[in-house]
Short mmCIF file of C-alpha atoms and ligand atoms in Angstrom, two decimals:
data_model
loop_
_atom_site.label_atom_id
_atom_site.label_comp_id
_atom_site.label_asym_id
_atom_site.label_seq_id
_atom_site.Cartn_x
_atom_site.Cartn_y
_atom_site.Cartn_z
CA MET A 1 -2.93 21.58 -28.55
CA ALA A 2 -5.21 20.08 -31.23
CA THR A 3 -8.06 18.34 -29.51
CA GLN A 4 -8.26 14.63 -29.99
CA ALA A 5 -11.46 12.68 -29.18
CA LYS A 6 -11.38 11.25 -25.69
CA PRO A 7 -11.62 7.45 -25.53
CA ARG A 8 -14.42 7.41 -22.91
CA LEU A 9 -15.13 4.22 -21.04
CA ASP A 10 -18.69 2.94 -21.32
CA PRO A 11 -20.61 3.43 -18.04
CA GLU A 12 -20.53 -0.26 -17.12
CA THR A 13 -16.73 -0.53 -17.42
CA ALA A 14 -16.31 2.88 -15.75
CA TYR A 15 -18.36 1.65 -12.82
CA GLU A 16 -16.32 -1.54 -12.65
CA VAL A 17 -12.94 0.19 -12.45
CA ILE A 18 -14.03 2.67 -9.77
CA SER A 19 -16.15 0.42 -7.57
CA PRO A 20 -14.41 -1.01 -4.46
CA GLU A 21 -16.58 -4.13 -4.88
CA SER A 22 -14.83 -5.04 -8.18
CA TYR A 23 -11.47 -5.28 -6.44
CA ALA A 24 -12.82 -8.20 -4.39
CA HIS A 25 -13.27 -10.17 -7.64
CA TRP A 26 -9.74 -10.39 -8.95
CA ASP A 27 -10.00 -12.45 -12.15
CA PRO A 28 -12.89 -10.52 -13.73
CA LEU A 29 -11.05 -7.28 -12.84
CA LEU A 30 -7.84 -8.54 -14.49
CA ASP A 31 -9.91 -9.52 -17.57
CA THR A 32 -11.16 -5.94 -17.77
CA PHE A 33 -7.64 -4.52 -17.47
CA ASP A 34 -6.48 -6.95 -20.21
CA ARG A 35 -9.22 -5.65 -22.48
CA LEU A 36 -8.49 -2.00 -21.70
CA ARG A 37 -4.74 -2.39 -22.30
CA GLU A 38 -5.66 -3.54 -25.82
CA GLU A 39 -8.60 -1.26 -26.62
CA ALA A 40 -8.05 1.93 -24.62
CA PRO A 41 -4.77 1.86 -22.67
CA VAL A 42 -5.26 5.49 -21.64
CA ALA A 43 -9.02 5.75 -21.08
CA TRP A 44 -11.15 8.66 -19.89
CA VAL A 45 -13.32 7.59 -16.96
CA GLU A 46 -16.45 9.44 -15.89
CA ASP A 47 -18.25 8.14 -12.82
CA PRO A 48 -21.77 7.16 -13.99
CA GLU A 49 -23.06 8.26 -10.56
CA GLY A 50 -21.13 11.55 -10.65
CA ARG A 51 -19.62 11.02 -7.19
CA HIS A 52 -15.96 11.24 -8.25
CA PRO A 53 -14.11 13.71 -10.48
CA PRO A 54 -13.23 12.27 -13.95
CA PHE A 55 -9.73 10.95 -14.66
CA TRP A 56 -7.49 9.09 -17.11
CA LEU A 57 -6.99 5.39 -16.34
CA VAL A 58 -3.52 4.18 -17.41
CA THR A 59 -3.13 0.39 -17.65
CA ARG A 60 0.04 -0.37 -19.65
CA TYR A 61 3.29 -1.10 -17.81
CA ASP A 62 5.40 1.24 -19.98
CA ASP A 63 2.99 4.16 -19.54
CA VAL A 64 2.72 3.68 -15.76
CA MET A 65 6.53 3.50 -15.55
CA ARG A 66 6.97 6.65 -17.64
CA ILE A 67 4.48 8.69 -15.62
CA SER A 68 6.00 7.49 -12.33
CA LYS A 69 9.49 8.52 -13.39
CA ASP A 70 8.57 11.90 -14.91
CA ASN A 71 7.98 13.76 -11.67
CA ALA A 72 8.18 17.16 -13.35
CA THR A 73 5.26 16.55 -15.75
CA PHE A 74 3.14 14.36 -13.47
CA LEU A 75 2.72 15.88 -10.03
CA ASN A 76 1.33 14.66 -6.72
CA ASN A 77 -0.43 18.06 -6.46
CA PRO A 78 -2.78 19.88 -6.54
CA GLN A 79 -5.34 17.07 -6.78
CA THR A 80 -5.45 14.15 -4.36
CA VAL A 81 -3.01 11.26 -4.72
CA VAL A 82 -5.68 8.67 -3.96
CA PHE A 83 -8.89 8.25 -5.95
CA SER A 84 -11.49 10.03 -3.80
CA LEU A 85 -15.12 11.06 -3.64
CA THR A 86 -15.73 14.70 -4.58
CA GLU A 87 -17.47 15.07 -1.22
CA GLY A 88 -14.38 13.73 0.58
CA ILE A 89 -12.11 16.16 -1.29
CA GLU A 90 -14.34 19.09 -0.29
CA PHE A 91 -14.38 17.83 3.25
CA ALA A 92 -10.56 17.68 3.42
CA LYS A 93 -10.36 21.22 2.00
CA ASN A 94 -12.68 22.49 4.73
CA LEU A 95 -10.74 20.73 7.43
CA THR A 96 -7.29 21.84 6.26
CA GLY A 97 -8.21 25.32 5.06
CA GLY A 98 -7.79 24.62 1.34
CA SER A 99 -5.64 21.53 0.84
CA PRO A 100 -7.33 18.40 -0.57
CA HIS A 101 -4.83 16.32 1.41
CA MET A 102 -6.09 15.46 4.87
CA VAL A 103 -2.51 14.95 6.00
CA ALA A 104 0.63 16.65 4.65
CA SER A 105 3.18 13.94 3.95
CA LEU A 106 5.77 12.63 1.51
CA VAL A 107 3.09 11.44 -0.92
CA THR A 108 1.53 14.90 -1.05
CA PHE A 109 4.76 16.85 -1.61
CA ASP A 110 6.41 17.63 -4.95
CA ALA A 111 9.92 18.90 -5.72
CA PRO A 112 11.80 20.65 -4.22
CA ILE A 113 10.24 20.15 -0.79
CA HIS A 114 9.59 16.42 -1.31
CA MET A 115 13.28 15.50 -1.47
CA LYS A 116 14.13 17.59 1.59
CA TYR A 117 11.60 15.63 3.64
CA ARG A 118 12.39 12.26 2.09
CA LYS A 119 16.10 12.66 2.83
CA LEU A 120 15.33 12.91 6.55
CA THR A 121 14.54 9.20 6.88
CA GLN A 122 15.95 7.71 3.68
CA GLU A 123 19.10 6.43 5.38
CA TRP A 124 17.06 4.92 8.18
CA PHE A 125 15.12 2.76 5.69
CA MET A 126 18.23 1.47 3.87
CA PRO A 127 19.25 -2.20 4.26
CA LYS A 128 22.42 -1.30 6.18
CA ASN A 129 20.47 0.42 8.94
CA LEU A 130 17.64 -2.11 8.92
CA ARG A 131 20.12 -4.83 9.94
CA GLN A 132 19.93 -3.29 13.41
CA ILE A 133 16.25 -4.14 13.77
CA GLU A 134 16.42 -7.69 12.34
CA ASP A 135 16.54 -9.34 15.76
CA GLU A 136 13.55 -7.38 17.06
CA VAL A 137 11.59 -8.18 13.90
CA ARG A 138 12.53 -11.87 14.22
CA GLU A 139 11.20 -11.87 17.78
CA LEU A 140 7.90 -10.37 16.60
CA ALA A 141 7.73 -12.95 13.79
CA HIS A 142 8.20 -15.86 16.19
CA LYS A 143 5.62 -14.48 18.64
CA THR A 144 3.18 -14.23 15.73
CA VAL A 145 3.88 -17.81 14.64
CA ASP A 146 3.39 -18.90 18.30
CA ARG A 147 -0.15 -17.51 18.17
CA LEU A 148 -0.84 -19.26 14.87
CA LEU A 149 0.39 -22.60 16.19
CA GLU A 150 -1.65 -22.22 19.39
CA ALA A 151 -4.79 -21.66 17.31
CA GLY A 152 -4.06 -24.58 14.91
CA PRO A 153 -4.38 -26.96 13.20
CA GLU A 154 -6.83 -24.70 11.32
CA ALA A 155 -6.78 -20.93 11.48
CA ASP A 156 -7.29 -17.72 9.53
CA PHE A 157 -3.82 -16.59 8.46
CA CYS A 158 -4.98 -13.00 7.89
CA LYS A 159 -6.43 -12.54 11.34
CA LEU A 160 -3.59 -14.18 13.23
CA VAL A 161 -0.53 -13.43 11.12
CA SER A 162 -0.64 -11.19 8.07
CA GLN A 163 -2.72 -8.41 9.64
CA PRO A 164 -1.15 -8.04 13.12
CA TYR A 165 2.50 -8.71 12.27
CA PRO A 166 3.27 -5.71 9.98
CA LEU A 167 1.31 -3.46 12.34
CA HIS A 168 3.51 -4.61 15.26
CA VAL A 169 6.66 -3.92 13.20
CA VAL A 170 5.58 -0.44 12.20
CA MET A 171 4.48 0.45 15.73
CA GLN A 172 7.80 -0.82 17.05
CA ILE A 173 9.81 1.40 14.69
CA LEU A 174 7.62 4.34 15.68
CA GLY A 175 8.11 3.58 19.36
CA VAL A 176 4.36 3.14 19.99
CA PRO A 177 3.85 0.71 22.91
CA GLU A 178 1.83 -2.45 22.21
CA GLU A 179 -1.09 -1.37 24.40
CA ASP A 180 -1.63 1.70 22.17
CA GLU A 181 -1.75 -0.30 18.92
CA PRO A 182 -5.55 -0.81 18.83
CA ARG A 183 -6.00 2.95 19.29
CA MET A 184 -3.59 3.70 16.45
CA LEU A 185 -5.37 1.21 14.21
CA MET A 186 -8.75 2.76 14.96
CA LEU A 187 -7.40 6.25 14.31
CA THR A 188 -5.95 5.33 10.91
CA GLN A 189 -9.22 3.64 9.96
CA GLN A 190 -11.23 6.66 11.02
CA MET A 191 -8.96 9.00 9.10
CA PHE A 192 -8.72 7.04 5.91
CA GLY A 193 -12.20 5.48 6.03
CA GLY A 194 -11.40 1.94 4.83
CA GLN A 195 -13.91 0.81 2.20
CA ASP A 196 -14.46 -2.78 3.39
CA GLU A 197 -17.01 -3.13 6.18
CA ASP A 198 -15.29 -6.25 7.61
CA LEU A 199 -11.99 -4.43 7.97
CA ASN A 200 -13.14 -0.99 9.02
CA GLN A 201 -14.23 -1.33 12.63
CA SER A 202 -14.78 2.41 13.08
CA GLY A 203 -18.50 2.08 12.30
CA MET A 204 -18.22 5.06 9.92
CA LYS A 205 -20.13 3.58 7.05
CA ASP A 206 -23.42 3.85 8.97
CA LEU A 207 -22.97 7.49 10.00
CA PRO A 208 -24.35 10.67 8.37
CA PRO A 209 -21.73 12.96 6.73
CA GLU A 210 -21.72 15.54 9.59
CA ALA A 211 -20.96 12.79 12.12
CA ILE A 212 -18.13 11.50 9.91
CA THR A 213 -16.75 15.03 9.72
CA GLN A 214 -16.71 15.20 13.51
CA LEU A 215 -15.12 11.78 13.81
CA VAL A 216 -12.34 12.50 11.33
CA ALA A 217 -11.65 15.92 12.83
CA GLY A 218 -11.48 14.21 16.23
CA ALA A 219 -9.11 11.54 14.91
CA VAL A 220 -6.78 14.20 13.49
CA LYS A 221 -6.72 15.98 16.89
CA ASP A 222 -6.16 12.69 18.73
CA PHE A 223 -3.27 11.84 16.45
CA GLU A 224 -1.78 15.28 16.97
CA ALA A 225 -2.00 14.95 20.74
CA TYR A 226 -0.56 11.43 20.71
CA PHE A 227 2.36 12.29 18.49
CA ALA A 228 3.06 15.59 20.24
CA LYS A 229 3.72 13.56 23.39
CA LEU A 230 5.81 11.03 21.47
CA THR A 231 7.84 13.85 19.89
CA ALA A 232 8.58 15.41 23.27
CA GLU A 233 9.77 12.04 24.57
CA LYS A 234 11.95 11.37 21.51
CA ARG A 235 13.49 14.84 21.77
CA ALA A 236 14.31 14.38 25.45
CA ASN A 237 15.54 10.79 25.06
CA PRO A 238 16.33 9.99 21.43
CA THR A 239 16.79 6.31 20.53
CA ASP A 240 17.69 4.78 17.19
CA ASP A 241 14.09 4.30 16.03
CA VAL A 242 12.57 6.18 13.08
CA ALA A 243 10.35 8.27 15.38
CA SER A 244 13.48 9.76 17.01
CA THR A 245 14.86 10.54 13.55
CA ILE A 246 11.66 12.40 12.63
CA ALA A 247 11.30 14.18 16.00
CA ASN A 248 14.85 15.55 15.84
CA ALA A 249 14.95 16.34 12.11
CA THR A 250 15.33 19.84 10.65
CA VAL A 251 14.47 21.21 7.22
CA ASP A 252 16.32 24.37 6.17
CA GLY A 253 17.57 24.64 9.75
CA GLU A 254 14.08 24.54 11.32
CA PRO A 255 12.41 21.66 13.18
CA LEU A 256 9.31 20.28 11.42
CA ASN A 257 6.05 22.05 12.22
CA ASP A 258 3.24 20.06 13.88
CA ARG A 259 1.27 19.30 10.71
CA ASP A 260 4.36 18.07 8.82
CA MET A 261 5.64 16.09 11.78
CA MET A 262 2.29 14.40 12.28
CA GLY A 263 2.06 13.70 8.55
CA TYR A 264 5.42 11.96 8.66
CA TYR A 265 4.45 9.65 11.52
CA ILE A 266 1.09 8.93 9.93
CA ILE A 267 2.48 8.11 6.48
CA VAL A 268 4.90 5.62 8.01
CA ALA A 269 2.15 4.13 10.21
CA ALA A 270 -0.44 3.99 7.45
CA ALA A 271 1.80 3.02 4.50
CA GLY A 272 3.58 0.35 6.45
CA HIS A 273 0.92 -2.10 7.57
CA ASP A 274 -2.00 -2.94 5.20
CA THR A 275 0.42 -3.07 2.28
CA THR A 276 2.79 -5.64 3.78
CA SER A 277 -0.22 -7.52 5.21
CA ALA A 278 -1.57 -7.98 1.71
CA SER A 279 1.68 -9.18 0.13
CA THR A 280 2.33 -11.53 3.08
CA ALA A 281 -1.12 -13.11 2.77
CA GLY A 282 -0.65 -13.38 -1.01
CA ALA A 283 2.67 -15.20 -0.58
CA MET A 284 1.02 -17.65 1.82
CA LEU A 285 -1.88 -18.23 -0.58
CA ALA A 286 0.53 -19.06 -3.40
CA LEU A 287 2.46 -21.49 -1.18
CA ALA A 288 -0.67 -23.12 0.29
CA GLN A 289 -1.89 -23.76 -3.25
CA ASP A 290 1.40 -25.45 -4.14
CA PRO A 291 2.52 -27.81 -1.33
CA GLU A 292 5.55 -28.93 -3.36
CA GLN A 293 6.82 -25.36 -3.46
CA TRP A 294 6.45 -25.15 0.33
CA ALA A 295 8.50 -28.36 0.71
CA ARG A 296 11.15 -27.12 -1.74
CA VAL A 297 11.68 -23.77 -0.04
CA ARG A 298 11.81 -25.47 3.36
CA GLU A 299 14.85 -27.33 2.03
CA ASP A 300 16.37 -24.46 0.05
CA ARG A 301 15.98 -21.01 1.58
CA SER A 302 17.72 -19.34 -1.36
CA LEU A 303 14.30 -19.61 -3.09
CA LEU A 304 12.71 -17.29 -0.53
CA PRO A 305 13.67 -13.86 -1.98
CA GLY A 306 12.15 -14.88 -5.35
CA ILE A 307 8.93 -15.90 -3.59
CA VAL A 308 8.77 -12.61 -1.67
CA GLU A 309 9.33 -10.48 -4.79
CA GLU A 310 6.84 -12.42 -6.89
CA ALA A 311 4.23 -12.21 -4.11
CA ILE A 312 4.60 -8.43 -4.11
CA ARG A 313 4.06 -8.26 -7.89
CA TRP A 314 1.31 -10.90 -7.94
CA THR A 315 -0.67 -9.14 -5.18
CA SER A 316 0.16 -5.47 -6.01
CA PRO A 317 -1.22 -4.32 -2.62
CA VAL A 318 -1.20 -0.62 -3.57
CA GLN A 319 -3.60 -0.78 -6.48
CA HIS A 320 -3.13 2.76 -7.76
CA PHE A 321 -1.88 6.27 -7.10
CA MET A 322 -3.08 9.45 -8.81
CA ARG A 323 -1.07 12.19 -10.53
CA THR A 324 -1.99 15.61 -11.98
CA ALA A 325 -0.57 16.77 -15.34
CA ALA A 326 1.56 19.90 -14.81
CA GLU A 327 1.29 20.83 -18.52
CA ASP A 328 -0.31 19.68 -21.77
CA THR A 329 1.35 16.38 -22.62
CA GLU A 330 0.72 12.93 -24.05
CA VAL A 331 0.74 9.40 -22.70
CA GLY A 332 0.81 6.39 -25.04
CA GLY A 333 -0.25 8.63 -27.95
CA GLN A 334 -3.17 10.12 -26.01
CA GLU A 335 -3.26 13.89 -25.47
CA ILE A 336 -3.52 14.89 -21.82
CA ALA A 337 -4.42 18.45 -20.84
CA LYS A 338 -2.73 20.46 -18.10
CA GLY A 339 -4.59 19.85 -14.83
CA ASP A 340 -6.00 16.44 -15.84
CA TRP A 341 -6.09 13.78 -13.15
CA LEU A 342 -4.49 10.39 -13.94
CA MET A 343 -4.75 7.01 -12.23
CA ILE A 344 -1.59 4.94 -12.55
CA ASN A 345 -2.91 1.46 -11.99
CA TYR A 346 -0.24 -0.84 -10.55
CA VAL A 347 -2.47 -3.95 -10.69
CA ALA A 348 -2.95 -3.49 -14.43
CA ALA A 349 0.72 -2.59 -15.05
CA ASN A 350 1.94 -5.61 -13.07
CA HIS A 351 -0.28 -7.90 -15.17
CA ASP A 352 0.78 -6.49 -18.53
CA PRO A 353 1.75 -9.47 -20.75
CA ALA A 354 4.10 -7.17 -22.71
CA GLN A 355 6.28 -7.08 -19.57
CA PHE A 356 5.48 -10.35 -17.73
CA ASP A 357 5.00 -13.75 -19.40
CA ASN A 358 1.84 -15.43 -18.18
CA PRO A 359 1.25 -12.61 -15.66
CA ARG A 360 -1.47 -14.32 -13.59
CA LYS A 361 0.84 -17.21 -12.78
CA PHE A 362 2.76 -17.05 -9.50
CA ASP A 363 6.27 -17.74 -10.75
CA ALA A 364 8.96 -17.34 -8.09
CA SER A 365 11.70 -17.87 -10.68
CA ARG A 366 10.72 -14.80 -12.74
CA SER A 367 13.88 -12.99 -13.73
CA PRO A 368 14.02 -10.10 -14.16
CA ASN A 369 10.96 -9.21 -12.10
CA ARG A 370 10.87 -5.43 -12.54
CA HIS A 371 7.40 -4.98 -11.15
CA LEU A 372 5.83 -1.65 -10.28
CA ALA A 373 4.22 -2.64 -6.97
CA PHE A 374 6.51 -0.19 -5.13
CA GLY A 375 6.04 2.52 -7.77
CA ALA A 376 9.04 4.17 -9.42
CA GLY A 377 10.74 7.56 -9.60
CA ALA A 378 10.99 10.13 -6.83
CA HIS A 379 8.12 8.70 -4.76
CA GLN A 380 9.13 5.06 -5.02
CA CYS A 381 8.19 3.28 -1.79
CA LEU A 382 10.42 4.41 1.04
CA GLY A 383 9.73 1.21 2.96
CA LEU A 384 10.46 -1.33 0.23
CA HIS A 385 13.52 -2.82 1.92
CA LEU A 386 11.66 -3.03 5.21
CA ALA A 387 8.68 -4.74 3.53
CA ARG A 388 10.97 -7.36 1.95
CA LEU A 389 12.86 -7.87 5.20
CA GLU A 390 9.65 -8.32 7.21
CA MET A 391 8.32 -10.88 4.76
CA ARG A 392 11.60 -12.81 4.57
CA ILE A 393 11.96 -13.00 8.34
CA LEU A 394 8.34 -14.05 8.86
CA PHE A 395 8.56 -16.80 6.21
CA GLU A 396 11.84 -18.06 7.65
CA ALA A 397 10.02 -18.52 10.97
CA LEU A 398 6.98 -20.12 9.30
CA LEU A 399 9.12 -22.49 7.21
CA ASP A 400 11.12 -23.51 10.27
CA ARG A 401 8.07 -24.28 12.33
CA ILE A 402 5.41 -25.53 9.90
CA GLU A 403 5.88 -28.72 7.95
CA THR A 404 2.87 -28.74 5.65
CA VAL A 405 0.24 -26.18 4.82
CA GLU A 406 -2.92 -26.24 2.69
CA LEU A 407 -6.08 -24.24 2.14
CA ALA A 408 -8.91 -25.02 4.56
CA GLY A 409 -11.61 -22.91 2.88
CA GLU A 410 -12.21 -20.12 0.40
CA PRO A 411 -9.96 -17.06 0.71
CA ALA A 412 -11.70 -13.68 0.29
CA ARG A 413 -10.41 -10.32 -0.95
CA SER A 414 -11.25 -6.93 0.52
CA LYS A 415 -13.37 -4.34 -1.25
CA SER A 416 -11.03 -1.45 -1.79
CA THR A 417 -9.82 0.59 -4.74
CA PHE A 418 -6.63 1.78 -3.00
CA VAL A 419 -4.81 -0.74 -0.78
CA GLY A 420 -6.29 -4.20 -1.23
CA GLY A 421 -5.67 -7.90 -0.83
CA LEU A 422 -6.87 -10.92 1.10
CA LYS A 423 -8.99 -10.34 4.19
CA THR A 424 -9.41 -14.04 5.04
CA LEU A 425 -7.15 -16.99 4.30
CA PRO A 426 -8.27 -20.19 6.06
CA LEU A 427 -5.36 -22.62 6.43
CA ARG A 428 -4.77 -26.13 7.73
CA PHE A 429 -1.20 -26.90 8.80
CA THR A 430 0.99 -29.38 10.61
CA PRO A 431 3.71 -28.05 12.93
CA ALA A 432 7.27 -29.17 12.19
C1 HEM B 501 5.12 4.94 -1.09
C2 HEM B 501 3.86 0.36 -2.10
C3 HEM B 501 5.40 -1.07 2.30
C4 HEM B 501 6.34 3.54 3.42
C5 HEM B 501 4.66 3.82 -1.73
C6 HEM B 501 4.13 3.81 -3.08
C7 HEM B 501 3.78 2.53 -3.36
C8 HEM B 501 4.08 1.72 -2.20
C9 HEM B 501 3.16 2.01 -4.65
C10 HEM B 501 4.00 5.02 -4.01
C11 HEM B 501 5.09 4.98 -5.03
C12 HEM B 501 5.00 6.04 -6.10
O1 HEM B 501 4.24 7.01 -5.99
O2 HEM B 501 5.76 5.91 -7.09
C13 HEM B 501 4.17 -0.41 -0.99
C14 HEM B 501 4.00 -1.86 -0.93
C15 HEM B 501 4.44 -2.27 0.30
C16 HEM B 501 4.87 -1.07 1.01
C17 HEM B 501 3.44 -2.72 -2.06
C18 HEM B 501 4.50 -3.65 0.88
C19 HEM B 501 4.61 -4.76 0.17
C20 HEM B 501 5.82 0.05 2.97
C21 HEM B 501 6.39 0.05 4.31
C22 HEM B 501 6.63 1.37 4.63
C23 HEM B 501 6.24 2.18 3.49
C24 HEM B 501 6.65 -1.18 5.16
C25 HEM B 501 7.23 1.98 5.88
C26 HEM B 501 7.13 1.53 7.06
C27 HEM B 501 6.09 4.30 2.30
C28 HEM B 501 6.26 5.74 2.24
C29 HEM B 501 5.91 6.14 0.94
C30 HEM B 501 5.53 4.94 0.23
C31 HEM B 501 6.72 6.64 3.39
C32 HEM B 501 5.91 7.56 0.37
C33 HEM B 501 7.20 7.79 -0.37
C34 HEM B 501 7.27 9.13 -1.09
O3 HEM B 501 6.22 9.67 -1.49
O4 HEM B 501 8.40 9.64 -1.25
N1 HEM B 501 4.62 2.53 -1.22
N2 HEM B 501 4.68 0.02 0.20
N3 HEM B 501 5.75 1.34 2.50
N4 HEM B 501 5.66 3.85 1.06
FE1 HEM B 501 5.28 1.92 0.60
#
């Protein structure tokens, strides 16, 4: 194709959009996305420090939607689906024997294999099936609220509620006993190397690269061993949890191999907790900042689904995914070459004023609220009904048992380019 000049971001803006630190400072970041949507909605980003491969940053809602839905032109292969350090990509290739994806899972598959794997659990994650687990989830929600009330009248909502609760739910659906949860959490943190030092307890940030290599390789082996045992149990005694569905699944008449099976467990474990933690904390922040809204929804629970949906848009816990162009194409009038890497930025898309009036406002009555926080197209979040259900059930319990709630200090956001949100939310509350 005819070559068009690339709208390159200046080094300062490039640094801002790739630095985990910027994601802890929400309003300035949203200001930058507002500017980019106007000036360079499809912008070429080169890391001023040369630590990441270059990519296209896509910030408009319509463009993010189009890329998400065109799964033939914009692939989840062969480059990574999460913005990564070049060193990390090389490291994954060494570990896996050529694949940049540390773990093979739904997010790293394209058609036709992707749909075959997705179909295995799709039914399980539908609202009809999830009704079966509502009572268990409600029990977990009430236990979580018990711990909050015991710690009151002031407590950190993230530490006591929004972080542990989604992890408990996900571990329950995977059949991982409560005593193994800390181990699972540590393993996911070691594998995915969380970027915020307060949240990543693995101590990895202080280690030299060879030691990190060893640690990650060890975590992969540990996971494999853990889930091999779980698989054997679920094959011998299947229950109706999602782990049994995965353990007993077949693709083209064959059971899943170890790498694919492990990838399936890990994607459910990893995708299911930090994300819902972030939207849950965001919903509580919005309500704590607006005591009248808390009082209103206590009286009228039909307002709750609107609050849940708006919290998911307003927080956009998954801040981006990456795609690779399968052929020469264009996005928003910008030529894109075959093989180029693109960042579809959900935070920017969900704050696009062309789609959402007054996008920074938390407005539970927004209708329609067609946000992109769960993505769109073939890879749209598999757990979206579960995430909504978890949040609804938790807030029902909180609204039943807490009469008033307000902020008791400054909330703080995590430093992370991928999954992000509040890491502390100090609250003061009065029990009902
Ligand atoms: C994929 C967001 C909760 C499991 C995704 C994607 C996003 C996302 C943006 C990628 C979509 C795309 O590429 O178009 C969220 C948010 C959540 C949430 C914001 C909470 C508010 C969950 C939960 C689970 C889950 C609770 C399961 C326990 C998955 C899986 C995929 C996925 C398995 C991969 C789907 C595929 O590639 O086919 N999620 N997620 N997510 N999510 Fe979620």
